[in-house]
CSV table of N, CA and C in Angstrom, one decimal:
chain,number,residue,atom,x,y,z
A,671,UNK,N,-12.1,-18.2,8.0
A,671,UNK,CA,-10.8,-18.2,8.6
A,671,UNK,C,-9.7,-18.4,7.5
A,672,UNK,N,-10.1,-19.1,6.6
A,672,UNK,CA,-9.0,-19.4,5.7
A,672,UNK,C,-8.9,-18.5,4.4
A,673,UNK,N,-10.0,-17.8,4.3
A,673,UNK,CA,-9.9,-16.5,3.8
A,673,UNK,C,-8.9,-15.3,4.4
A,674,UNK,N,-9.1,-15.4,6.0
A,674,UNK,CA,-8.4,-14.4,6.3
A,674,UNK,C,-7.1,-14.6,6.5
A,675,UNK,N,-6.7,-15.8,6.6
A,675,UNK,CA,-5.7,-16.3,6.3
A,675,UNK,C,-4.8,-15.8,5.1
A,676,UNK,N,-5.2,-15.9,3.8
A,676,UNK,CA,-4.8,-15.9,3.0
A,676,UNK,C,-4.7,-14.6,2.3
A,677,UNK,N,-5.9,-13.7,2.8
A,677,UNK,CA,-5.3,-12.3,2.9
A,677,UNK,C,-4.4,-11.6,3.8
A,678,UNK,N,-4.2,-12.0,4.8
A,678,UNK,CA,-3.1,-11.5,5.8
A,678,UNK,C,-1.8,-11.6,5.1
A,679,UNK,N,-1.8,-12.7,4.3
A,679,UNK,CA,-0.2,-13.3,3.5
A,679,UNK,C,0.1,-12.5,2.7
A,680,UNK,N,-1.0,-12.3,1.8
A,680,UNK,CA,-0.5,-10.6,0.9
A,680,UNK,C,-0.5,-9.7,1.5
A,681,UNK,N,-1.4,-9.0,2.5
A,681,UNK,CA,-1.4,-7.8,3.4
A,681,UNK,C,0.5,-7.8,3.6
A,682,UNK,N,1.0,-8.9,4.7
A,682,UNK,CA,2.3,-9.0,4.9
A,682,UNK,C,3.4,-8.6,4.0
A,683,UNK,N,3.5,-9.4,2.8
A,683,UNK,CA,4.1,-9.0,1.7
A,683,UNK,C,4.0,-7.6,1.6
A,684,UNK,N,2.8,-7.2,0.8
A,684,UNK,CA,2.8,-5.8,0.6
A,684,UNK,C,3.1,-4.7,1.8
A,685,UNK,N,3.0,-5.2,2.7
A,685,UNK,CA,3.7,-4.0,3.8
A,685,UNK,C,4.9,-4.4,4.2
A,686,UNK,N,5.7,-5.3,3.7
A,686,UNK,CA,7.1,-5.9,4.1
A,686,UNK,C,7.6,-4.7,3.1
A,687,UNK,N,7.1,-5.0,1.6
A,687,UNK,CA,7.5,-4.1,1.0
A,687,UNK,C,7.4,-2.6,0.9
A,688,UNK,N,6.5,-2.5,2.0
A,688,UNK,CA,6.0,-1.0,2.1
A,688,UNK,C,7.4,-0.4,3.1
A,689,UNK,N,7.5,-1.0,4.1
A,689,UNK,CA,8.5,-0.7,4.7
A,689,UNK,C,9.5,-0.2,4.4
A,690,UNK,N,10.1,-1.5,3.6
A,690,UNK,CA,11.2,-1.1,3.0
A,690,UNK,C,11.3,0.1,2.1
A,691,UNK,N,10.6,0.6,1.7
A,691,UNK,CA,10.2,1.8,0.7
A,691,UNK,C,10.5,2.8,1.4
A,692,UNK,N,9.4,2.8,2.5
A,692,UNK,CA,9.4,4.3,3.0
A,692,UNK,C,10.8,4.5,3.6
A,693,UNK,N,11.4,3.8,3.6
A,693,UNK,CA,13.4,4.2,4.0
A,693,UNK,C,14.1,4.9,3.2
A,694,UNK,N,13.9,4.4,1.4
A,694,UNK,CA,13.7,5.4,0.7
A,694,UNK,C,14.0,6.7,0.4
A,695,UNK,N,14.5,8.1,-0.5
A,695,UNK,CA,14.4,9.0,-0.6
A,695,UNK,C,14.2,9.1,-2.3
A,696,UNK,N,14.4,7.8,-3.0
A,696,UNK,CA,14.8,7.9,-4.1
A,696,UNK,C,13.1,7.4,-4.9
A,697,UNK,N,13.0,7.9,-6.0
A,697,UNK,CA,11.6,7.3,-6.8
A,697,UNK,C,11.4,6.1,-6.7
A,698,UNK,N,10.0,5.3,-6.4
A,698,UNK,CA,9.9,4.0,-6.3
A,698,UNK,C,9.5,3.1,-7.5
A,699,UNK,N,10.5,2.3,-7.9
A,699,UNK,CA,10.5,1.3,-8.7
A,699,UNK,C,11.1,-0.1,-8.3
A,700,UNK,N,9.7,-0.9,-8.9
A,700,UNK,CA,10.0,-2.3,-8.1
A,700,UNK,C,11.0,-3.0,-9.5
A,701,UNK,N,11.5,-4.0,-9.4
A,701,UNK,CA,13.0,-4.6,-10.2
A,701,UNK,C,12.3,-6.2,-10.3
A,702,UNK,N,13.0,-6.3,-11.5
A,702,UNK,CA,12.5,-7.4,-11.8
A,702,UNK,C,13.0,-8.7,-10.4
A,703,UNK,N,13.5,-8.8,-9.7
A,703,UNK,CA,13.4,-9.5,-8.6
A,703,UNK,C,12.6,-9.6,-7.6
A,704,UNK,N,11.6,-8.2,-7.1
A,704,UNK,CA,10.7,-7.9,-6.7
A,704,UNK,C,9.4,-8.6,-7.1
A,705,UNK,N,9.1,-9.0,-8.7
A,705,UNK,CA,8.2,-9.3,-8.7
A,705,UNK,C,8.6,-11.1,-9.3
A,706,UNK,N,9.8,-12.0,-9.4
A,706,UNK,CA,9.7,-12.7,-9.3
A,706,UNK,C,9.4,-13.2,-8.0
A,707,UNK,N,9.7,-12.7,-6.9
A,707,UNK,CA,8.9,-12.9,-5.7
A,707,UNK,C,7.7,-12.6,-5.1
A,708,UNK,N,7.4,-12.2,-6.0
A,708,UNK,CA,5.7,-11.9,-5.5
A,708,UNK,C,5.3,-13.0,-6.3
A,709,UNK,N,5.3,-13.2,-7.7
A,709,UNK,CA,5.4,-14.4,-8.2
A,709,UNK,C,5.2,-15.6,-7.4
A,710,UNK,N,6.3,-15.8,-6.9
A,710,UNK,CA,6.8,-17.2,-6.3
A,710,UNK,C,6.1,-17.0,-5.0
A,711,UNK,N,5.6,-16.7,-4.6
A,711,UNK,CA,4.8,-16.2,-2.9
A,711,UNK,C,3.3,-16.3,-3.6
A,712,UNK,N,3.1,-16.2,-4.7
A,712,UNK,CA,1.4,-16.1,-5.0
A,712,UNK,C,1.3,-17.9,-5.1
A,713,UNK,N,2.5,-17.9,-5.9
A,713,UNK,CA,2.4,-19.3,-6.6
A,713,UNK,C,2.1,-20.1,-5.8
A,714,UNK,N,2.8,-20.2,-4.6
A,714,UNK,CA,2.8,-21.1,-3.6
A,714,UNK,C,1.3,-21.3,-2.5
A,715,UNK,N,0.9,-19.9,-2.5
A,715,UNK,CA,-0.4,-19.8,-1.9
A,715,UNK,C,-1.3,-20.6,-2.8
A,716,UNK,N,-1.5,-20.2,-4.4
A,716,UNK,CA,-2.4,-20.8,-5.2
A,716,UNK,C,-2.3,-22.7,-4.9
A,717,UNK,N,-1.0,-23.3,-4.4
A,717,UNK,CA,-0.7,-24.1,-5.4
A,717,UNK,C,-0.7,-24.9,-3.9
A,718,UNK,N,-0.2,-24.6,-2.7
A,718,UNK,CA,0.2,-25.5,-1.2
A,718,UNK,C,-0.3,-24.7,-0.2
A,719,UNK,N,-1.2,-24.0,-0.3
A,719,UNK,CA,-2.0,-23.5,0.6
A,719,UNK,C,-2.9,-24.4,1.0
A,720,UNK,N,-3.8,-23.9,2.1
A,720,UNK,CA,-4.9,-25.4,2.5
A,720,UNK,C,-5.8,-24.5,1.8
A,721,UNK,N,-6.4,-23.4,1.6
A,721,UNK,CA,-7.4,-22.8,0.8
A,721,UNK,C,-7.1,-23.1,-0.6
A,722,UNK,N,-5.8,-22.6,-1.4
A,722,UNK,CA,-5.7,-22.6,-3.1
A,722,UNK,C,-6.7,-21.9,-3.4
A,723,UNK,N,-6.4,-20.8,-3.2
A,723,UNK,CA,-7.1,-19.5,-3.6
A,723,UNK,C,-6.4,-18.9,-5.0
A,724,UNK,N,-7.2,-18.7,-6.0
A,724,UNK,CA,-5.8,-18.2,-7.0
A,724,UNK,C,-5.8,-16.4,-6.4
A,725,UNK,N,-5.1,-15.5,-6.7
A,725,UNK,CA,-4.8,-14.4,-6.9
A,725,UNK,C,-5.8,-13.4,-7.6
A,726,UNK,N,-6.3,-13.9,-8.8
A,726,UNK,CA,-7.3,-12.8,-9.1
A,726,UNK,C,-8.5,-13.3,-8.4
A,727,UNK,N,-9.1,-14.2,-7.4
A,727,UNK,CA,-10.3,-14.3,-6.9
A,727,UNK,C,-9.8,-13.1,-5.4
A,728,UNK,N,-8.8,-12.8,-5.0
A,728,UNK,CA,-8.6,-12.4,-3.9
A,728,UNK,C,-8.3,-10.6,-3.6
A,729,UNK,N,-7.4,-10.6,-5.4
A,729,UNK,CA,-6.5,-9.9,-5.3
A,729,UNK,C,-7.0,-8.0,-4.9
A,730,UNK,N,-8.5,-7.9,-5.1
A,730,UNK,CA,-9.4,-6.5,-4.8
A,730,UNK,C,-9.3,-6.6,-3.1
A,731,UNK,N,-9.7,-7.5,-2.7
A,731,UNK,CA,-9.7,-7.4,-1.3
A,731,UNK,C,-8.2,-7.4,-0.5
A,732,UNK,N,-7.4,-8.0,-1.4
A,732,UNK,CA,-6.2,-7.8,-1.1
A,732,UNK,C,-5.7,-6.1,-0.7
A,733,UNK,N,-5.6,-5.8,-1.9
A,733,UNK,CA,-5.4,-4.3,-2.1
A,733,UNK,C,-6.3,-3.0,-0.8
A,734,UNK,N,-7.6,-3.9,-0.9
A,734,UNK,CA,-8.7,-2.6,0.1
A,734,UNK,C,-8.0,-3.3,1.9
A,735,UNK,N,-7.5,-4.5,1.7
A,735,UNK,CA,-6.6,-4.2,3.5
A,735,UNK,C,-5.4,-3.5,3.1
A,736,UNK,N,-4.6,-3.6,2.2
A,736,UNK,CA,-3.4,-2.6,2.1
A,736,UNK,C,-3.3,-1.5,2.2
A,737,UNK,N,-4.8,-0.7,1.7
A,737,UNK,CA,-5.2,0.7,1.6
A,737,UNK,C,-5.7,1.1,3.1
A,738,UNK,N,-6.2,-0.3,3.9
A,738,UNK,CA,-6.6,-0.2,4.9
A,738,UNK,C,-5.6,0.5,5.9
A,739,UNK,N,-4.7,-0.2,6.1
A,739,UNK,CA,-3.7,-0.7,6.9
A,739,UNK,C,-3.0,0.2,6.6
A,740,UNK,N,-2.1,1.5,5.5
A,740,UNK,CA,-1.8,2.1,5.1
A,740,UNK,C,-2.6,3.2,5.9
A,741,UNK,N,-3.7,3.8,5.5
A,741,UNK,CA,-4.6,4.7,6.0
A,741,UNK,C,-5.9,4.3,6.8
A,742,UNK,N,-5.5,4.4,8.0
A,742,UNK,CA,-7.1,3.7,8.4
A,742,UNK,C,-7.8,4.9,9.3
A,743,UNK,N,-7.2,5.7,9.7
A,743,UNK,CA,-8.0,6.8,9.5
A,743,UNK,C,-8.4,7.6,8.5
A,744,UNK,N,-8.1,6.7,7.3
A,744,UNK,CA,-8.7,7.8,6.0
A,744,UNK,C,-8.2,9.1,5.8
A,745,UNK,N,-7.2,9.8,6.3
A,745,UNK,CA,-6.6,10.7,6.4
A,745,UNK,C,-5.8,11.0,5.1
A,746,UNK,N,-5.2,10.2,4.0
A,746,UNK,CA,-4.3,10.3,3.5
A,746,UNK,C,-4.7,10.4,1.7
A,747,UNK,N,-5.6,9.2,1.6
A,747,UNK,CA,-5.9,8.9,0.6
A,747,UNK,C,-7.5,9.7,0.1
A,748,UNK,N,-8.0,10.2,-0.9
A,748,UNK,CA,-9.5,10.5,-1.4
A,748,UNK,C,-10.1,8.9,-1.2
A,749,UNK,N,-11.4,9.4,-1.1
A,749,UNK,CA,-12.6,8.6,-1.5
A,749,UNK,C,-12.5,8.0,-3.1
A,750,UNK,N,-12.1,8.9,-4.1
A,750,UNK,CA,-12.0,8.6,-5.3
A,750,UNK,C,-11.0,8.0,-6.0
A,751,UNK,N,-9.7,8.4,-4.9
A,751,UNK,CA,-8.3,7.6,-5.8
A,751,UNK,C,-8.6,6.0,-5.0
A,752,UNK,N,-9.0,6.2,-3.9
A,752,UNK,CA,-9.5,4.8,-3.2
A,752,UNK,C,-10.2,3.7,-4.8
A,753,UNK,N,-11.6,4.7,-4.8
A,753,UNK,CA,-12.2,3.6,-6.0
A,753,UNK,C,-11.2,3.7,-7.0
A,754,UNK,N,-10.5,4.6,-7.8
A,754,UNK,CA,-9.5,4.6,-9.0
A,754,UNK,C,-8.7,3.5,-8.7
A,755,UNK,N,-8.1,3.5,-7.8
A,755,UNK,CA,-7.0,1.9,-7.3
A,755,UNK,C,-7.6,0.6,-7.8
A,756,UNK,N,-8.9,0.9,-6.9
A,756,UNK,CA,-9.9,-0.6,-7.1
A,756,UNK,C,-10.5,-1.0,-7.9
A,757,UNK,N,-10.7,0.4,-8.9
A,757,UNK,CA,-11.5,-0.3,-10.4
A,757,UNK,C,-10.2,-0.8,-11.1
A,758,UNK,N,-8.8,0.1,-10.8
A,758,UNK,CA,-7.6,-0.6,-11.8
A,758,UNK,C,-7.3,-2.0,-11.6
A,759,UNK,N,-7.3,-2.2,-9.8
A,759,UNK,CA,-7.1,-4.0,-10.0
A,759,UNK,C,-7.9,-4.7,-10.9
A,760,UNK,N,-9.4,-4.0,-10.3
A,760,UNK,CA,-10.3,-5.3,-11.4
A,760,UNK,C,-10.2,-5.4,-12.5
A,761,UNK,N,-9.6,-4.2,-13.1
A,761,UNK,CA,-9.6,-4.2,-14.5
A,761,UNK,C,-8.0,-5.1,-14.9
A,762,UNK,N,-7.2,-5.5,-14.2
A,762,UNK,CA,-6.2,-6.2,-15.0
A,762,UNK,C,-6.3,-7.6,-14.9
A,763,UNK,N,-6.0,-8.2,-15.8
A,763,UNK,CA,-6.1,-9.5,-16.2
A,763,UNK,C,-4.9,-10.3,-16.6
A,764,UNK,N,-4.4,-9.8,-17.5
A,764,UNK,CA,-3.0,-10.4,-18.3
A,764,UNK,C,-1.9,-9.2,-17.1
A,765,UNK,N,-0.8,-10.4,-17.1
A,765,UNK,CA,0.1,-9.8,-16.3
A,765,UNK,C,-0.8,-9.3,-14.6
A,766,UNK,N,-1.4,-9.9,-14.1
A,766,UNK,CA,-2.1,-9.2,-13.1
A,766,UNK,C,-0.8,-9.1,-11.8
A,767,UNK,N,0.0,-9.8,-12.1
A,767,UNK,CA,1.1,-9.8,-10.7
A,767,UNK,C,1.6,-8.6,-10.7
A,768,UNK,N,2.1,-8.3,-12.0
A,768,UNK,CA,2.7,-7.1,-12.4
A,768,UNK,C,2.4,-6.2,-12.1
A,769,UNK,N,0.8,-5.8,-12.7
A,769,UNK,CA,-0.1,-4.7,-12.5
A,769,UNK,C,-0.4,-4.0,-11.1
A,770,UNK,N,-0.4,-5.8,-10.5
A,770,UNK,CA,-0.6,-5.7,-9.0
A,770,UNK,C,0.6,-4.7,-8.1
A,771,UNK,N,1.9,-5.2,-8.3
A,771,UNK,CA,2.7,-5.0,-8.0
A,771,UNK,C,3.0,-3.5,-8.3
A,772,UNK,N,3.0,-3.1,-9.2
A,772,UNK,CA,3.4,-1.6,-9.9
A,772,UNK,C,2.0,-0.6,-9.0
A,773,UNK,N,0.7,-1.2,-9.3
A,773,UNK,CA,-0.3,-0.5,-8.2
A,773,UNK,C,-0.1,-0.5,-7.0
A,774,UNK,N,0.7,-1.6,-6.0
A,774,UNK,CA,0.9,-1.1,-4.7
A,774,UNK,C,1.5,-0.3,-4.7
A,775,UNK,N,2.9,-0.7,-5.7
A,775,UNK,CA,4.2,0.7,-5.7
A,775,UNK,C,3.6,2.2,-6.0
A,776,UNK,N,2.8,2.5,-6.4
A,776,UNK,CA,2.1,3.6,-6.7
A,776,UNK,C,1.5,4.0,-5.4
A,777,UNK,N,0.7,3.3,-4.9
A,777,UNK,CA,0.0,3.9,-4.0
A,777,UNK,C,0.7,4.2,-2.6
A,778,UNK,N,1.6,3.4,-2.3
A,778,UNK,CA,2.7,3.7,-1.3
A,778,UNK,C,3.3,5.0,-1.7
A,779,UNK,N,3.9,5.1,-2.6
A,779,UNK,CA,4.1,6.4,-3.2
A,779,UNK,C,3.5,7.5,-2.7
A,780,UNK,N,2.2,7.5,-3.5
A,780,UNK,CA,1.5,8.6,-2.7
A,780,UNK,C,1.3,8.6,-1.4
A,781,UNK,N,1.1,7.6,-0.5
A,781,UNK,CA,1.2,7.4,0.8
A,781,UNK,C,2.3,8.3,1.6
A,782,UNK,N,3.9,8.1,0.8
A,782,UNK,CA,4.9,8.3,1.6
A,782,UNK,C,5.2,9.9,1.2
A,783,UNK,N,4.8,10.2,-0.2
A,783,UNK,CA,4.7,11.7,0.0
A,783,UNK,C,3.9,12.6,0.2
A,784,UNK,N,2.5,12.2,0.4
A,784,UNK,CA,1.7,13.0,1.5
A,784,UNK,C,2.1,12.5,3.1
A,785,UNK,N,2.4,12.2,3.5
A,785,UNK,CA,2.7,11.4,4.7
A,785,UNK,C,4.1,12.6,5.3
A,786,UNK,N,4.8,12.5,4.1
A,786,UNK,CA,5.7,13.8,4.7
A,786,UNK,C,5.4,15.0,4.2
A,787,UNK,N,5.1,15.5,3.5
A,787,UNK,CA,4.3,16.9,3.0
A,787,UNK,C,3.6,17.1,4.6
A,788,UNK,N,2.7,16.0,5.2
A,788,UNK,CA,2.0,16.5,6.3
A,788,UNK,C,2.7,16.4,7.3
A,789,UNK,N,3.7,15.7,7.6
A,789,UNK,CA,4.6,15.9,8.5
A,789,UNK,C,5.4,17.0,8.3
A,790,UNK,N,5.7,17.8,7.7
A,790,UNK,CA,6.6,18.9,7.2
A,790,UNK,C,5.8,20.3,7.3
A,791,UNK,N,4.5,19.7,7.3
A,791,UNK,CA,3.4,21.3,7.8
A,791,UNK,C,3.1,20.9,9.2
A,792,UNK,N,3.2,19.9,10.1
A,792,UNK,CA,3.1,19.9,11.4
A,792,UNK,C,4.1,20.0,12.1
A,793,UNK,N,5.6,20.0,11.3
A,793,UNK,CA,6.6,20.7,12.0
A,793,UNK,C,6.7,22.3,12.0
A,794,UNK,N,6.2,22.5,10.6
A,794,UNK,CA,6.1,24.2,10.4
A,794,UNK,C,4.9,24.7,11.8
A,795,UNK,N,4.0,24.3,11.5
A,795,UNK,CA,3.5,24.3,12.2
A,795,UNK,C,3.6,24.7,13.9
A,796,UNK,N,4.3,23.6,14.3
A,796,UNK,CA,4.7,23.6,15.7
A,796,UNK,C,5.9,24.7,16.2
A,797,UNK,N,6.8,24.9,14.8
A,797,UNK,CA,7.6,26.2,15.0
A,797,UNK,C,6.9,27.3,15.4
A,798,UNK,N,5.9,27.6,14.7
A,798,UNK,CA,5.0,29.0,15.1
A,798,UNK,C,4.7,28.8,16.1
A,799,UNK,N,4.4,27.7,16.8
A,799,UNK,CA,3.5,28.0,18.1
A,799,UNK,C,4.9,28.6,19.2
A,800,UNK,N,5.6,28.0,18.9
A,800,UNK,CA,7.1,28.3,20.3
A,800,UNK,C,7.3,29.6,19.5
A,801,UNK,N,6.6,30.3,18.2
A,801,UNK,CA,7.3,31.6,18.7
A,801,UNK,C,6.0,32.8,19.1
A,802,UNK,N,5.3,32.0,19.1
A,802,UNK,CA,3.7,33.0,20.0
A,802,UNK,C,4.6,33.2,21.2
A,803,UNK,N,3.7,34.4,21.7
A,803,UNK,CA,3.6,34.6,23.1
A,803,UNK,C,2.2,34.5,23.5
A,804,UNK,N,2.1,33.5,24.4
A,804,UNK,CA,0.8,32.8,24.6
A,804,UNK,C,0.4,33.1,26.2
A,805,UNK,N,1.6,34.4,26.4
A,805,UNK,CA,1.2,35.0,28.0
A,805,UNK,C,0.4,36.1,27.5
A,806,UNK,N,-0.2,36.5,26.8
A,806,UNK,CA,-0.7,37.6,26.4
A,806,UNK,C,-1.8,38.1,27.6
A,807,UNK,N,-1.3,39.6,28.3
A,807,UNK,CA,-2.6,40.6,29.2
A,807,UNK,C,-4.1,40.8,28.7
């Protein structure tokens, strides 16, 4: 429980910020205020949480519900940028908030421009059908 506790609190974060993104039309770059608060939001989990979980024990599983929760019908994302995401978390160490941070911003990214790319072929899409004639003898 207090695991899932403590991953819900990043899941949140990272989709607070996801939100705000996809509003967006402009390239996504997080600002150095962005990640003083991810900062200050990790810190506080590590430090006055009833678990005191640090951040790199968490932070993989963090990312696989974001990816989750982002795509959960698997529709959006490969099998293979999936693992490429998850070997890059593990692999950071120094600066991990950062890394963390700049990999969610990426992967929303690709989220929000496949997301409309495919909404932009299911509008094309649905144009064609209204100009069938679908009374055909």
């Amino acid at each position: 429980m207090k695991k899932l506790t403590t991953l819900l609190v990043c899941f949140y974060l990272l989709i607070g910020l996801s939100i705000n993104l996809f509003a967006q039309e402009k390239e996504l770059n997080y600002s150095q205020e962005d990640l003083d608060l991810a900062k200050e939001i990790l810190d506080v989990l590590e430090k006055e949480h009833f678990n005191k979980r640090n951040f790199s024990s968490i932070k993989k599983e963090a990312l696989e519900l974001y990816i989750e929760r982002l795509d959960p019908n698997k529709t959006i994302f490969l099998d293979n940028e999936v693992k490429e995401f998850l070997d890059r978390i593990k692999d950071s160490s120094q600066n991990e908030e950062e890394i963390s941070l700049k990999l969610a911003y990426e992967i929303f990214y690709v989220f929000q421009s496949r997301y409309k790319e495919r909404f932009a072929l299911q509008t094309s899409l649905l144009e064609k059908i209204e100009d069938l004639d679908l009374a055909q003898n």
